[in-house]
Short mmCIF file of C-alpha atoms in Angstrom, two decimals:
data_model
loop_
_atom_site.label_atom_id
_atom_site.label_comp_id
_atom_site.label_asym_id
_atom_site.label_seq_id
_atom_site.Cartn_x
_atom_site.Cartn_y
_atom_site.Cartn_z
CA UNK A 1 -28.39 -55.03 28.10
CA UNK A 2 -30.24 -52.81 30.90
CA UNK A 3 -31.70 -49.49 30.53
CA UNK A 4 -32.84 -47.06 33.12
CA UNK A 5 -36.33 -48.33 33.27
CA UNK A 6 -36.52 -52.02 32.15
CA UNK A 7 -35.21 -55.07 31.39
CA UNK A 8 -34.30 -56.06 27.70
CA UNK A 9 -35.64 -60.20 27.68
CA UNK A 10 -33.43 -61.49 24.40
CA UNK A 11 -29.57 -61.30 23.65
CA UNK A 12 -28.79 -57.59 21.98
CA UNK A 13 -25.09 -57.90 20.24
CA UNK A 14 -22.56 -55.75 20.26
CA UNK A 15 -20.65 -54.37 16.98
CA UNK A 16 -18.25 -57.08 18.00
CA UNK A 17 -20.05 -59.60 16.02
CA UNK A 18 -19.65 -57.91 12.43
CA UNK A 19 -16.24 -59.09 10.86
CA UNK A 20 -15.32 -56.77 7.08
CA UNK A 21 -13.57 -59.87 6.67
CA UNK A 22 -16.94 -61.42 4.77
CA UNK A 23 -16.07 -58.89 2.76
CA UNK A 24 -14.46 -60.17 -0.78
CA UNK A 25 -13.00 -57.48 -3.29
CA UNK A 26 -13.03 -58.67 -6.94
CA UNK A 27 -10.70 -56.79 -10.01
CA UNK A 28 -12.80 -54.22 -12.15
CA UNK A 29 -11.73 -55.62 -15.11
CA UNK A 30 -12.16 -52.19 -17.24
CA UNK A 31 -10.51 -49.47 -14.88
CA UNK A 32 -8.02 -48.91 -17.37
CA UNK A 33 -10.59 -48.29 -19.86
CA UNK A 34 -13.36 -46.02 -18.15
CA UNK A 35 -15.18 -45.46 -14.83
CA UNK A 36 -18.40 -46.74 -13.81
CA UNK A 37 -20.64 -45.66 -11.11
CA UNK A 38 -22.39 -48.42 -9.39
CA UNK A 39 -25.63 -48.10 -6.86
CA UNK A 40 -26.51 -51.01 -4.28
CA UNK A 41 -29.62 -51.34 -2.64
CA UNK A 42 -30.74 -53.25 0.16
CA UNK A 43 -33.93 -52.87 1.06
CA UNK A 44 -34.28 -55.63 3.65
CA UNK A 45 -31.87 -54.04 6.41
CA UNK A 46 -32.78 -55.05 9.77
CA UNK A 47 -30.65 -54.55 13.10
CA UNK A 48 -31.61 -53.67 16.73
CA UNK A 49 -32.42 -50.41 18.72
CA UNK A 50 -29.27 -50.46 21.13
CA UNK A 51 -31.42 -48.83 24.10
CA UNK A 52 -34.60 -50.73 23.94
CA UNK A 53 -33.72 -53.81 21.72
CA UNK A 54 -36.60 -53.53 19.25
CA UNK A 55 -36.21 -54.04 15.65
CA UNK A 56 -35.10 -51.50 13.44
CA UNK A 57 -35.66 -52.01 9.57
CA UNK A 58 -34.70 -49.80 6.49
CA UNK A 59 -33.09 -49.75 3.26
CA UNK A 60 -28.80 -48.94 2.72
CA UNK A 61 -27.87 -47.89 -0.03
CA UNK A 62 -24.24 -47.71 -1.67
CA UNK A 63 -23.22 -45.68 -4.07
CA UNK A 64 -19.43 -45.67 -5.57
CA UNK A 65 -17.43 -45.41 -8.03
CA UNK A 66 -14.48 -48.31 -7.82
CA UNK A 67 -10.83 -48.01 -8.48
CA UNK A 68 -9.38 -51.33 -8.83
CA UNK A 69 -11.77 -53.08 -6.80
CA UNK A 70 -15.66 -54.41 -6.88
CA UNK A 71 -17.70 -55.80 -3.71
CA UNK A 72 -18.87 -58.91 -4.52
CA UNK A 73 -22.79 -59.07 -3.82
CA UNK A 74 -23.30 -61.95 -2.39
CA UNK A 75 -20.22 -61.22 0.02
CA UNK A 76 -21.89 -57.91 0.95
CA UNK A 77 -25.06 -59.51 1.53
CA UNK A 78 -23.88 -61.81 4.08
CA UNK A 79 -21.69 -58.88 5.74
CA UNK A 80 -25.13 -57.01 5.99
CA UNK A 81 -26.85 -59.93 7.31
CA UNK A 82 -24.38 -59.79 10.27
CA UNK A 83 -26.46 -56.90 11.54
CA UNK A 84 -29.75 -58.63 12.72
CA UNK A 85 -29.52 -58.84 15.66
CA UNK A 86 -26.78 -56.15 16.67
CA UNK A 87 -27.62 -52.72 18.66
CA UNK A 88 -26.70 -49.69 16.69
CA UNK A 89 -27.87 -46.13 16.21
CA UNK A 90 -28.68 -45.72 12.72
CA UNK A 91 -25.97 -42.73 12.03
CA UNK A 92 -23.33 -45.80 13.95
CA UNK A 93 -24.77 -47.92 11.24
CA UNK A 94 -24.13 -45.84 8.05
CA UNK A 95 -20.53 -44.69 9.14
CA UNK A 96 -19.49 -48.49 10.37
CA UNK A 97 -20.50 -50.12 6.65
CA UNK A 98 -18.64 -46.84 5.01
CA UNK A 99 -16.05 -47.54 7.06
CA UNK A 100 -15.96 -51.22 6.33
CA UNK A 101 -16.32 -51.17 2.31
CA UNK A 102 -13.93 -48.23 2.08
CA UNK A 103 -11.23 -50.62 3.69
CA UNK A 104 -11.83 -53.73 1.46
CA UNK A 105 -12.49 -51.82 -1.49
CA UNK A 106 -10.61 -48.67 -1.99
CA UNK A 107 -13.04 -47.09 -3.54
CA UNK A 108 -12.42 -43.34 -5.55
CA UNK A 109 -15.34 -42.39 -4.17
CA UNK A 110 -18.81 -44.30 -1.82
CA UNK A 111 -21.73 -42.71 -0.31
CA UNK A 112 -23.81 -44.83 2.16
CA UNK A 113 -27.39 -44.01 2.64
CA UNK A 114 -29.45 -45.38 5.68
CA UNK A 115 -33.44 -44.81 5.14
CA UNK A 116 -34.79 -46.17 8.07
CA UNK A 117 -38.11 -46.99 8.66
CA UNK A 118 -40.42 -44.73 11.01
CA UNK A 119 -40.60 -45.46 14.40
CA UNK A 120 -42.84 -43.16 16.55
CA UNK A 121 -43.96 -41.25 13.78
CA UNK A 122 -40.36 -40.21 13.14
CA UNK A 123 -38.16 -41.85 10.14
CA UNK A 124 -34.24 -40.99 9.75
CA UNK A 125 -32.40 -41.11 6.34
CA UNK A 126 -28.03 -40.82 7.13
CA UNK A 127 -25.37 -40.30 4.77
CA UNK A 128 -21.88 -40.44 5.00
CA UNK A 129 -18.89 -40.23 2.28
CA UNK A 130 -15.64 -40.96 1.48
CA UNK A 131 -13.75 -39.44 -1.49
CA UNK A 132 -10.04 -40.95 -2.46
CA UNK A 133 -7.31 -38.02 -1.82
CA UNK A 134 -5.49 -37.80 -5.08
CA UNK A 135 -1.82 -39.39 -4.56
CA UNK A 136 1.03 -36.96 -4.74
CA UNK A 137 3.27 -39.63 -7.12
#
């Protein structure tokens, strides 16, 4: 990758690299009974600055409530791990694993929080939700 003003000396990936297909749904087993929320943290999130290549680090946190479906953890821990050494903006970062769970899952409702780690003297938290539409049937 080249910026304006220097040369980045390492391999910087592109979004192409992270597959949902790591992904693996399993059956909530008591949907028909109640609904549960459910709150995932990962506080070891690391990817790469997309303009300069240097790490980024933070916590992401999910927070949903399933329909028929669960994430499997140790599925969405190698889906996060996919991230290392990709270059994303932070609010790119939040909206892609939304984006990515909602499709696998099909959630009622998620929330993914990015709480990234200061840089400069500056630190960024990003949310971004989905909520199920209600089916006309």
């Amino acid at each position: 990758m080249k910026n304006k003003h220097y040369d980045i000396p390492f391999t910087v990936e592109t979004t192409d690299v992270i597959t949902s297909d790591l992904l693996e749904p399993i059956e909530y087993g008591y949907k028909s009974k109640r609904s549960i929320d459910i709150k995932i943290t990962q506080p070891e999130y690391t990817s790469v600055c997309p303009m300069t290549g240097l790490p980024d680090n933070g916590t992401i946190i999910i927070e949903y409530r399933p329909d028929a479906h669960l994430v499997e953890l140790k599925s969405l821990k190698y889906y996060l791990m996919q991230y290392r050494n990709v270059g994303m903006f932070y609010e790119h970062v939040v909206n892609k694993i939304l984006d990515d769970l909602v499709s696998v899952i099909n959630p009622l409702y998620m929330k993914v929080t990015g709480e990234f780690t200061p840089r400069g003297g500056i630190s960024s938290v990003g949310s971004a939700e989905y909520i199920k539409e209600p089916s006309n049937n």
